[in-house]
XYZ file of C-alpha atoms in Angstrom:
749
model
C 107.411 127.908 135.342
C 108.529 123.905 135.060
C 106.546 123.435 131.414
C 108.122 127.094 129.985
C 111.708 125.578 131.203
C 110.487 122.093 129.477
C 109.370 119.875 132.461
C 106.429 117.724 133.150
C 106.052 117.839 137.303
C 104.971 114.715 138.632
C 102.183 116.105 140.867
C 99.988 119.414 140.960
C 101.224 120.720 143.836
C 104.989 121.058 144.840
C 106.367 118.373 142.795
C 109.360 116.577 144.514
C 109.956 115.135 140.459
C 110.412 116.574 137.346
C 110.412 114.981 133.801
C 111.928 116.899 130.601
C 109.877 117.107 128.155
C 112.389 115.588 125.723
C 112.524 112.307 127.624
C 109.502 112.063 127.538
C 108.852 112.806 123.977
C 112.014 110.163 123.192
C 110.735 107.422 125.287
C 107.557 107.635 123.272
C 109.061 107.214 119.950
C 110.916 104.054 121.332
C 107.656 102.507 122.408
C 106.624 103.616 119.372
C 109.663 101.536 117.634
C 110.056 98.910 120.213
C 106.247 98.380 121.790
C 108.057 95.574 124.117
C 110.202 98.400 125.817
C 107.945 99.424 129.237
C 107.655 102.473 131.997
C 110.152 100.515 134.513
C 112.435 99.285 131.878
C 112.956 102.700 131.061
C 113.481 104.349 134.535
C 115.756 101.948 135.484
C 117.407 103.176 132.359
C 117.894 106.838 133.334
C 118.670 105.671 137.226
C 121.382 104.236 135.759
C 122.142 107.167 133.651
C 121.946 109.251 136.710
C 123.291 106.887 139.487
C 119.681 107.596 140.947
C 117.585 105.194 143.153
C 114.598 106.210 143.740
C 111.601 104.122 144.726
C 108.532 104.724 142.901
C 110.530 105.910 139.973
C 108.309 103.939 137.563
C 105.129 105.466 138.979
C 105.744 109.105 139.251
C 107.356 108.543 135.346
C 104.087 107.099 134.343
C 101.637 109.996 135.550
C 104.116 112.202 134.068
C 103.633 110.509 130.501
C 100.051 110.567 131.019
C 99.958 113.862 131.396
C 101.615 114.259 128.401
C 99.735 112.202 125.788
C 96.605 114.270 127.332
C 98.395 117.214 126.364
C 99.078 115.502 122.915
C 95.427 114.724 122.416
C 94.372 118.234 123.334
C 96.789 119.058 120.657
C 95.764 117.191 117.918
C 91.820 118.360 118.915
C 92.348 122.103 118.198
C 95.063 121.438 114.570
C 91.347 119.064 113.852
C 89.350 122.206 114.659
C 91.164 124.312 112.589
C 91.577 121.802 109.796
C 87.208 121.398 109.829
C 87.463 118.029 110.792
C 86.198 117.824 114.248
C 83.598 115.552 113.265
C 83.860 112.709 115.766
C 83.459 110.437 112.683
C 86.131 112.053 110.515
C 89.136 110.135 111.646
C 87.806 106.601 110.715
C 85.567 107.904 107.780
C 89.555 109.332 106.430
C 91.073 106.678 107.703
C 92.775 105.283 104.301
C 92.808 107.565 101.360
C 93.242 105.391 99.252
C 90.325 103.297 100.173
C 88.206 106.181 101.235
C 88.760 108.919 98.833
C 86.411 108.494 96.674
C 86.857 111.225 93.538
C 84.049 112.085 91.012
C 83.585 110.675 87.445
C 86.264 108.040 88.987
C 86.094 103.540 87.801
C 83.265 102.318 89.966
C 85.238 99.748 92.043
C 83.207 96.219 93.503
C 83.804 95.646 95.832
C 83.645 99.152 96.636
C 86.075 98.604 99.864
C 87.800 95.603 100.835
C 88.438 95.036 104.851
C 89.554 91.860 106.993
C 89.011 90.710 110.509
C 89.939 88.898 113.395
C 91.201 88.109 116.749
C 94.105 87.940 118.528
C 94.336 86.768 122.090
C 97.643 88.045 123.213
C 96.758 91.559 124.532
C 95.326 90.068 127.676
C 94.326 91.627 131.296
C 94.406 90.236 134.086
C 91.301 90.093 136.294
C 91.982 92.627 139.881
C 91.277 89.581 141.823
C 93.795 87.874 141.243
C 96.123 90.728 141.928
C 98.198 91.811 145.131
C 96.992 94.891 146.254
C 93.583 97.119 145.779
C 92.910 98.860 142.586
C 92.901 102.266 142.579
C 89.531 103.355 140.287
C 90.296 104.884 137.496
C 87.676 106.338 135.386
C 89.657 107.551 132.343
C 88.257 105.782 128.852
C 90.125 105.934 125.892
C 90.055 108.762 123.376
C 90.235 107.228 119.685
C 86.795 106.400 118.177
C 87.937 103.100 116.598
C 87.070 101.401 119.686
C 83.285 99.280 120.676
C 82.448 99.364 123.582
C 81.309 96.413 125.262
C 77.620 97.321 125.525
C 77.744 97.754 121.380
C 78.857 94.259 121.363
C 76.550 92.928 123.865
C 73.851 94.042 121.806
C 74.347 91.027 119.589
C 75.031 88.062 123.134
C 71.752 86.390 121.677
C 72.436 86.063 118.219
C 72.022 83.093 115.858
C 75.195 80.537 116.590
C 77.070 78.440 114.586
C 76.319 76.050 117.004
C 72.325 76.239 116.381
C 73.332 75.607 112.433
C 74.612 72.709 112.436
C 74.620 69.108 114.149
C 77.589 68.350 115.299
C 78.981 66.093 117.572
C 79.380 67.269 121.236
C 82.795 67.927 122.083
C 85.501 68.396 124.569
C 85.489 71.875 125.948
C 89.103 73.318 124.307
C 91.107 76.067 126.351
C 91.456 78.860 124.097
C 93.497 80.374 125.388
C 96.450 78.144 123.370
C 96.722 80.374 120.303
C 98.448 76.734 118.363
C 95.467 75.025 118.988
C 93.955 75.840 115.935
C 91.805 72.448 115.190
C 89.493 70.601 117.284
C 90.967 66.682 116.416
C 87.553 64.478 115.707
C 88.036 61.154 115.480
C 83.519 60.268 115.196
C 82.677 58.596 111.838
C 79.140 61.484 112.290
C 82.313 63.837 110.772
C 82.804 61.706 107.537
C 80.780 64.904 104.991
C 83.299 67.406 104.303
C 80.777 70.406 104.070
C 81.563 70.052 108.069
C 85.446 70.783 107.868
C 85.146 74.025 108.134
C 82.842 75.036 111.234
C 83.358 71.287 112.914
C 87.664 71.977 112.906
C 88.053 75.296 113.205
C 87.966 76.615 116.585
C 86.186 80.283 116.017
C 83.699 78.409 114.033
C 82.414 75.839 116.304
C 80.082 76.244 119.241
C 80.380 79.010 121.437
C 79.651 77.292 124.743
C 83.198 75.600 123.430
C 84.689 79.160 123.726
C 85.734 79.206 127.533
C 88.739 80.934 128.754
C 90.528 81.120 132.525
C 89.094 83.287 134.905
C 92.120 84.694 135.949
C 91.561 87.000 132.643
C 89.393 90.292 132.561
C 89.595 90.646 129.257
C 91.254 88.055 126.939
C 92.077 90.013 123.752
C 91.317 92.465 120.874
C 89.482 92.044 117.813
C 90.378 94.266 114.819
C 89.270 94.959 111.526
C 92.172 96.305 109.546
C 91.267 98.234 104.965
C 93.814 96.395 102.754
C 96.333 99.466 103.374
C 96.647 98.085 107.052
C 94.888 101.283 108.835
C 92.817 100.209 111.580
C 89.122 100.487 111.474
C 87.722 99.174 114.549
C 88.839 97.487 117.612
C 86.930 95.599 120.337
C 88.413 94.038 124.093
C 86.828 90.021 123.802
C 86.070 89.793 127.650
C 85.689 86.987 129.443
C 85.401 84.563 126.362
C 87.264 83.038 123.623
C 86.719 84.625 119.707
C 82.769 84.861 120.041
C 80.544 85.800 117.186
C 79.763 88.766 118.665
C 82.924 90.113 118.542
C 82.801 89.376 114.689
C 79.156 91.119 114.063
C 79.881 94.202 116.011
C 81.947 94.756 113.628
C 80.196 93.875 110.973
C 77.303 96.683 112.465
C 80.245 99.363 112.833
C 81.550 98.463 109.123
C 78.299 99.129 108.206
C 76.909 102.412 109.356
C 80.262 103.836 108.841
C 81.288 102.403 104.732
C 78.041 101.402 103.403
C 77.814 100.037 100.800
C 79.637 97.217 98.314
C 82.008 96.327 101.307
C 83.970 92.630 101.497
C 84.662 91.359 104.083
C 87.371 88.604 104.829
C 87.280 86.279 108.276
C 88.937 83.116 108.602
C 85.566 81.616 109.099
C 83.495 83.154 106.380
C 81.818 80.280 105.079
C 80.480 80.064 109.022
C 79.979 83.289 109.672
C 77.762 84.726 106.400
C 75.348 81.745 107.534
C 75.001 83.477 111.233
C 74.557 86.827 109.575
C 72.235 86.523 107.320
C 70.204 84.325 110.121
C 70.713 88.009 112.826
C 69.143 91.219 112.886
C 71.717 92.407 110.865
C 70.924 90.466 107.841
C 68.465 92.597 105.690
C 70.946 95.325 105.895
C 73.361 92.851 104.863
C 72.004 91.576 101.433
C 70.981 95.067 101.086
C 73.970 96.444 101.189
C 75.555 93.935 99.603
C 77.795 93.275 101.568
C 79.497 90.177 100.820
C 82.694 87.428 102.042
C 85.668 85.985 101.681
C 87.776 83.894 103.305
C 91.861 85.140 103.432
C 94.247 83.036 100.823
C 96.462 80.938 103.874
C 93.569 80.313 106.079
C 91.135 79.129 102.903
C 93.898 76.751 101.527
C 92.688 74.800 105.064
C 89.267 74.796 103.473
C 88.171 71.891 101.994
C 87.471 71.904 98.333
C 84.098 72.439 98.757
C 84.669 75.784 100.349
C 87.233 76.918 99.042
C 85.200 77.163 95.376
C 83.071 79.873 96.906
C 84.633 81.793 99.159
C 88.734 81.205 98.648
C 89.831 85.171 96.933
C 91.067 82.619 94.090
C 88.046 82.034 92.660
C 85.700 85.274 93.110
C 85.281 87.628 90.991
C 87.029 92.017 91.826
C 89.411 90.948 94.916
C 92.385 91.664 92.483
C 95.657 90.350 94.315
C 94.555 90.802 98.188
C 95.278 88.545 100.565
C 93.492 89.300 102.926
C 95.415 88.420 105.331
C 96.941 92.379 107.757
C 95.813 90.834 110.690
C 98.308 88.407 111.232
C 100.324 91.647 110.223
C 99.204 93.819 112.651
C 99.566 90.994 115.426
C 103.238 90.389 115.121
C 103.466 94.008 115.935
C 100.831 94.517 118.719
C 101.842 91.163 120.886
C 104.810 93.074 121.575
C 102.275 95.175 123.869
C 101.617 91.720 126.012
C 104.012 91.756 128.446
C 103.423 95.724 129.652
C 100.182 95.490 129.421
C 98.719 92.474 131.247
C 99.272 93.917 134.683
C 98.716 97.666 134.125
C 94.672 99.851 134.162
C 91.916 99.327 131.872
C 92.641 102.725 130.541
C 96.859 102.116 130.415
C 96.349 99.071 128.118
C 93.576 101.170 126.273
C 96.498 104.022 125.991
C 99.054 102.155 124.409
C 97.018 99.855 122.972
C 95.895 103.475 120.952
C 99.445 104.592 121.056
C 100.608 101.659 119.059
C 96.941 102.099 116.301
C 98.041 105.321 115.860
C 101.864 104.834 114.988
C 100.646 101.572 112.942
C 98.621 103.675 110.771
C 100.541 106.407 110.264
C 103.255 103.964 108.930
C 100.983 102.633 106.693
C 99.993 105.824 104.727
C 103.830 106.610 104.820
C 104.102 103.212 102.902
C 100.997 103.530 100.987
C 103.539 104.269 97.706
C 105.230 101.721 98.201
C 102.484 99.037 98.457
C 100.792 100.465 94.915
C 104.343 100.326 93.745
C 104.823 96.955 94.860
C 101.218 95.600 94.326
C 101.761 97.030 90.782
C 105.284 95.201 89.968
C 103.689 91.878 91.073
C 100.404 91.896 89.282
C 102.236 93.194 86.067
C 104.904 90.162 86.779
C 102.070 87.394 87.073
C 99.837 88.958 83.024
C 104.224 88.547 82.369
C 105.674 85.294 83.272
C 102.401 83.314 84.064
C 100.718 84.447 80.935
C 103.680 82.641 78.705
C 102.594 79.337 81.167
C 99.704 79.713 80.728
C 99.387 79.499 76.599
C 102.185 77.180 76.571
C 99.470 74.467 78.459
C 96.339 76.024 76.843
C 98.056 75.078 73.376
C 98.760 71.666 74.826
C 95.292 70.834 76.274
C 93.574 72.737 73.746
C 91.126 74.805 75.961
C 90.805 78.667 76.141
C 89.513 81.007 79.250
C 85.739 79.761 78.481
C 86.959 76.269 79.561
C 88.367 77.342 82.486
C 85.441 79.770 83.993
C 83.078 76.301 82.995
C 85.278 74.240 84.897
C 84.802 76.390 88.164
C 80.948 76.326 87.498
C 81.317 72.623 86.508
C 83.095 72.116 89.868
C 81.227 74.130 92.713
C 77.842 72.474 90.816
C 79.478 68.687 92.292
C 79.860 70.181 95.297
C 76.833 71.870 95.881
C 75.160 68.568 94.706
C 77.441 65.946 95.871
C 75.949 62.864 97.892
C 76.065 62.528 101.327
C 75.582 59.478 103.319
C 71.600 59.749 104.236
C 70.867 58.415 107.470
C 69.333 55.387 106.991
C 72.799 54.102 104.882
C 74.363 55.060 108.409
C 72.456 53.338 110.087
C 72.416 50.038 108.181
C 76.373 50.890 108.269
C 76.972 50.597 112.306
C 74.625 47.621 112.447
C 77.452 46.142 109.490
C 80.444 47.093 111.459
C 78.772 45.722 114.947
C 79.001 42.688 112.963
C 82.137 42.382 111.895
C 83.127 42.933 115.225
C 81.245 40.642 116.956
C 83.100 37.820 114.747
C 86.006 39.358 116.056
C 85.531 39.456 119.698
C 85.758 36.610 120.781
C 89.256 33.871 120.750
C 89.871 31.599 118.109
C 89.726 28.523 118.705
C 93.498 27.237 118.686
C 94.021 30.536 121.259
C 91.638 29.031 123.879
C 94.108 26.960 126.168
C 96.462 30.043 126.244
C 93.930 32.279 127.220
C 91.568 30.608 130.185
C 92.025 33.259 132.351
C 90.630 35.980 130.270
C 87.440 33.878 129.041
C 85.609 36.131 131.636
C 86.313 38.800 130.044
C 86.556 37.731 126.331
C 83.210 36.906 127.321
C 81.989 40.199 128.412
C 83.629 42.070 125.904
C 81.311 39.981 123.898
C 77.982 39.944 125.068
C 78.067 44.265 125.228
C 78.868 43.792 120.763
C 75.952 41.338 120.878
C 73.367 43.713 123.018
C 75.043 46.559 119.938
C 73.557 44.109 117.331
C 70.393 42.905 118.645
C 69.462 46.609 119.640
C 70.552 47.553 115.600
C 68.394 44.495 114.300
C 65.547 46.038 116.539
C 66.458 49.778 114.941
C 66.499 48.002 111.413
C 63.339 45.772 111.947
C 65.974 42.560 110.860
C 64.433 39.769 110.389
C 67.270 36.904 110.020
C 70.596 38.606 110.821
C 72.695 39.323 107.393
C 75.532 37.232 106.757
C 78.429 37.136 104.548
C 77.716 36.080 100.718
C 73.769 38.014 101.711
C 73.681 40.631 99.039
C 72.703 43.268 101.522
C 75.614 42.395 103.759
C 78.372 42.652 100.634
C 76.818 45.939 99.966
C 76.911 47.352 102.841
C 80.765 46.421 103.549
C 82.013 47.577 100.246
C 80.342 50.579 101.855
C 81.718 50.614 105.272
C 85.366 50.016 103.281
C 84.609 53.490 101.805
C 83.757 54.798 105.007
C 87.489 53.713 106.491
C 88.420 55.532 103.393
C 86.941 58.381 104.176
C 88.189 58.918 107.995
C 91.445 57.607 106.888
C 91.566 60.609 104.428
C 89.864 63.046 107.220
C 92.754 62.065 109.899
C 95.943 62.374 106.787
C 94.231 66.006 105.531
C 94.319 67.386 109.522
C 98.251 66.014 110.153
C 99.012 67.508 107.109
C 97.613 70.733 107.393
C 98.754 71.063 110.591
C 102.261 69.903 109.430
C 101.633 73.004 107.424
C 100.497 75.450 110.448
C 103.632 74.306 112.402
C 105.985 75.261 109.729
C 104.302 78.222 108.673
C 104.958 79.289 112.493
C 108.772 78.027 112.629
C 109.566 80.659 110.309
C 107.864 83.270 112.089
C 108.392 82.393 116.445
C 111.314 82.703 118.712
C 114.220 80.097 119.771
C 112.369 78.570 122.649
C 108.769 78.076 120.879
C 110.903 76.884 117.801
C 112.219 74.182 120.192
C 109.228 73.373 120.410
C 107.252 73.275 117.241
C 110.166 71.281 115.829
C 110.081 68.785 118.768
C 106.431 68.453 117.421
C 107.081 68.805 113.707
C 108.798 65.558 114.333
C 106.531 63.834 116.888
C 103.677 65.012 113.602
C 105.874 63.269 110.924
C 105.611 60.049 112.522
C 101.255 60.129 112.823
C 101.528 61.526 109.829
C 103.624 58.287 108.200
C 101.007 56.221 110.147
C 97.721 58.089 108.926
C 99.283 57.064 105.499
C 99.556 53.565 106.439
C 95.935 53.257 107.327
C 94.808 55.430 103.920
C 96.775 52.925 101.869
C 95.704 49.777 103.451
C 91.721 51.255 102.661
C 92.343 52.681 99.439
C 93.273 49.143 98.630
C 90.618 47.250 99.670
C 88.072 49.144 97.987
C 86.465 48.165 94.565
C 88.128 49.480 92.504
C 91.201 50.228 94.654
C 92.583 53.753 94.889
C 96.066 55.089 93.946
C 98.815 54.691 96.493
C 100.354 57.766 98.144
C 103.347 58.134 98.967
C 105.390 59.980 101.486
C 106.862 61.891 98.868
C 103.177 63.057 97.676
C 102.434 63.667 101.294
C 104.938 66.332 101.565
C 103.563 68.466 98.210
C 100.408 68.685 99.667
C 99.523 71.620 101.481
C 96.099 72.958 101.055
C 92.790 70.424 101.564
C 91.938 70.610 98.432
C 94.573 68.110 97.165
C 92.863 65.660 99.283
C 89.312 66.026 98.598
C 89.555 65.216 95.735
C 90.587 62.265 96.439
C 87.917 61.590 99.150
C 85.098 60.847 96.945
C 84.047 57.175 96.076
C 80.516 56.747 95.385
C 81.072 59.198 92.072
C 84.338 58.706 90.203
C 85.488 62.342 89.128
C 89.160 61.241 88.150
C 87.474 61.737 84.299
C 86.611 65.583 84.616
C 88.976 67.457 83.014
C 88.783 70.282 86.520
C 89.705 67.208 88.072
C 93.060 66.719 85.809
C 96.553 67.901 87.911
C 97.087 69.793 84.587
C 93.739 71.336 84.014
C 93.859 72.193 87.201
C 97.256 74.405 87.408
C 95.748 75.824 83.445
C 92.808 77.017 85.827
C 95.530 78.400 88.421
C 97.258 80.279 85.709
C 93.933 81.218 84.308
C 92.334 83.095 87.577
C 95.862 84.333 88.709
C 96.048 86.362 85.772
C 92.466 87.432 85.478
C 93.332 88.859 89.615
C 96.155 90.256 88.438
C 93.583 91.976 86.020
C 91.740 93.294 88.660
C 94.161 94.270 90.958
C 96.453 97.075 88.122
C 92.790 98.372 87.593
C 92.499 98.944 90.886
C 95.546 100.548 91.732
C 94.881 102.951 88.897
C 91.734 103.932 91.142
C 93.982 104.464 93.875
C 95.947 106.601 92.825
C 94.283 109.455 91.850
C 92.761 109.010 95.307
C 95.677 109.551 97.343
C 97.227 111.747 94.903
C 94.061 113.881 95.823
C 93.556 113.309 99.103
C 97.778 114.567 99.699
C 96.758 118.279 97.744
C 93.740 118.509 99.610
C 95.891 117.870 102.872
C 98.096 120.443 101.977
C 95.800 122.967 100.938
C 93.407 122.425 104.177
C 97.238 123.637 106.145
C 97.484 126.227 104.283
C 94.309 128.054 104.846
C 94.105 126.834 108.687
C 97.531 128.513 109.100
C 96.315 132.115 106.968
C 93.505 132.010 109.846
C 95.196 131.461 113.173
C 98.435 133.640 112.179
C 96.811 136.551 113.541
C 94.604 134.780 116.058
C 96.778 132.199 117.651
C 99.691 132.218 116.685
C 101.089 129.167 118.616
C 98.321 127.590 117.077
C 99.885 128.759 113.956
C 102.485 127.371 114.936
C 102.205 123.892 115.293
C 99.636 123.498 112.525
C 103.186 124.587 110.543
C 104.967 122.145 112.104
C 102.714 118.987 111.816
C 102.630 120.659 107.848
C 105.830 119.935 107.354
C 105.722 116.537 108.408
C 102.757 116.022 106.648
C 105.098 117.212 103.046
C 107.747 115.121 104.043
C 105.594 112.063 104.140
C 103.595 113.054 100.956
C 107.006 113.631 98.893
C 108.066 109.743 99.647
C 104.675 108.556 98.908
C 104.662 110.164 95.433
C 108.366 109.475 95.156
C 107.086 105.815 94.902
C 104.085 106.907 92.806
C 106.747 107.733 90.189
C 108.397 104.606 90.117
C 105.558 103.328 89.498
C 104.507 105.518 86.625
C 107.953 104.529 84.548
C 106.985 101.071 85.037
C 107.047 99.708 81.293
C 102.767 98.519 81.134
C 101.986 101.587 83.883
C 98.277 101.661 82.684
C 96.875 104.544 85.760
C 97.659 108.412 85.795
C 98.856 110.733 88.986
C 96.346 113.079 88.521
C 94.286 115.321 91.054
C 90.565 114.801 91.298
C 87.735 116.325 93.133
C 86.519 114.259 96.272
C 82.753 114.006 96.104
C 81.173 116.235 98.560
C 84.240 118.989 99.280
C 83.674 122.746 98.191
C 86.383 123.924 95.837
C 88.635 126.574 98.291
C 88.639 130.195 96.968
C 91.715 131.728 96.337
C 95.158 130.891 95.130
C 96.973 128.241 97.469
C 101.336 127.543 96.433
C 101.352 124.102 95.220
C 103.866 121.964 97.505
C 107.457 121.032 96.378
C 106.516 116.968 95.878
C 103.739 118.229 93.215
C 105.992 119.514 90.878
C 107.983 117.073 90.852
C 109.319 115.387 86.678
C 107.873 112.584 86.638
C 109.349 111.834 84.233
C 112.481 111.901 85.815
C 115.254 110.242 86.736
C 116.913 113.444 88.885
C 114.135 113.826 91.788
C 115.815 113.892 94.905
C 113.189 114.352 97.920
C 114.357 114.814 101.299
C 113.136 111.678 102.825
C 115.697 110.242 104.422
C 114.158 111.844 107.618
C 111.894 108.777 107.746
C 114.828 106.140 107.665
C 118.172 107.624 109.157
C 116.259 106.890 112.980
C 113.202 104.261 113.387
C 110.394 106.232 114.104
C 111.649 109.566 114.150
C 109.904 110.835 110.978
C 110.727 114.842 110.924
C 114.405 117.112 111.334
C 113.419 119.234 114.127
C 112.044 115.550 116.424
C 115.637 114.105 114.683
C 117.616 117.114 115.815
C 115.694 116.700 119.313
C 116.200 113.142 119.957
C 120.122 113.694 119.820
C 120.058 116.685 121.605
C 118.010 114.546 123.693
C 120.755 111.222 123.865
C 123.649 113.674 123.883
C 122.026 114.461 127.085
C 121.459 112.187 128.810
C 124.540 111.312 130.721
C 124.559 114.640 132.306
C 123.966 115.475 135.761
C 120.961 117.808 136.606
């Protein structure tokens, strides 16, 4: 009786409280646009409106809301069965139409699909041991198939790790709960090889043993995979740990299982991760399926130059203008869930995340037309503006496209063959360093009178360094101690200056890139965090100035001396690539064309234009995929409604409501595709094809209204205002229900 009157009871027998379906749906939609809104806040607002106070209202509302979501889930199962979409993997195989809706006779894309994955530590779950009271045993599990279970993740627990493939020195354990701690601070001479920067300093590329987490948290965050349009393809919990490699391996396993061949996977530390991946049990499948990796564009600028020329999107073929930073956009929204899920049960946390991901995916589908329009416009603008600049610069430098490709290959070869400090040279430098420190360990004669009280400690320090010198002489089999003026002493003294120069440059680069991270977060953070970062920036500026002074002092001692860097030069340096070209002292590369600023600017323009053309080719494939998928959806709904009218009228009505919603979304998408087709240099086609493996339906099906739009007219009027009239309310029916609910929300029962 309650359900027929539009209410949900909070108990199966004789409920004392009932909540209307409109109230539950209103909260669902408000939580959609404001994930921070908790059930407790909603119940308190309702209590104030109705001027009542119930001690257990939040629990009762939560029970009713769980049942309401369960009802919606079972309705979705019935709808999917009617549409013949009840295969468990149908959702994840059809999550993104532009990426996955392959058509017959379409141009082959390589890579076939872009995926980006990353971990986030905001959606933690506090362990029940640290909570008051007794937790009830909740055996309910997640409903969505996008989850990767902990058991499947733990299959990769003992796979090869970074620590087994690198010789980085042991570092102190870092508290991985701090999302700002992107770098490890390393002040060790043995880290002078720039190729180790990505592994040694990126926390999620470091040894697994360092990725500790407070025991307070049972779940420390989530690890997700997204397609290039933002749809969540897979998700798993990070359990009692930091961002371990097993999570990334489990995601690659799922991606290969579902999507198969020629996938391009982006990860913050792809340069280190793919070495692990190829040595793991997944290695043979990765090689046979031609799975490849890339570092996201923003994160890639913080990798060393040797890594960038192989892993940055600017230097990889076929990636178009994709920046692979979609995870950061997702996390900026999903972080709002944290206050309401950190103290919830495991099931309620999963339920909230599923709801968020479902809404997120719906919005990304609705925005897919705008995505294509914006990317098409951006690519055409790049070809025009950068093309003019490149043409002028190429004439001045006397170079062409073949030269830019050759420059990249030469730079790759240079970094691949670059000499590193041999072990024997390292030992000799350590010995010379000990000799130099031994010479300065005591006090000068004129100072003795003023330091008589410190003679004992001075002698002790001298003896310690002297023992170090003797030990190194024994290791190197030095018969006669080196002295200034000896050939070996002078040679190693110059090499020692080069080592100090490189270390000073590494320290300066680290501080500048940290500054870049902080400036970026300054634009995305709340007021309190911005104030905190502002103070850190001031302190960082002082540290950069000090590091700059040390660098210039070391650079001046080189032979020939390096050019002095000014503070204005440092402010313009935003990537490690700018520093890596300064680093090499054994081979002078300043005469190489690819090391000159003008040639490098021309190279960047060339590759930017090249990727803009790749982006247009990919968009020209995605447009028919998206358009065809919407026509097929229309046909599937029409057939399902026709088949259900006589046998299940309520199901037919629900299918009709779903179709009306899809038609509004499709009209909005077609509107943006139409705008893209009117761009002056548009080279694609808005046309329908046939999906690979789809059987053509029999009989005639009326076309939807949006499929008959005149693509050459500017007077098309499409009813899409409902999507933006009230945030989170997509259809006219939902809008009317929401307004009725708001009108009656203050009425006494």
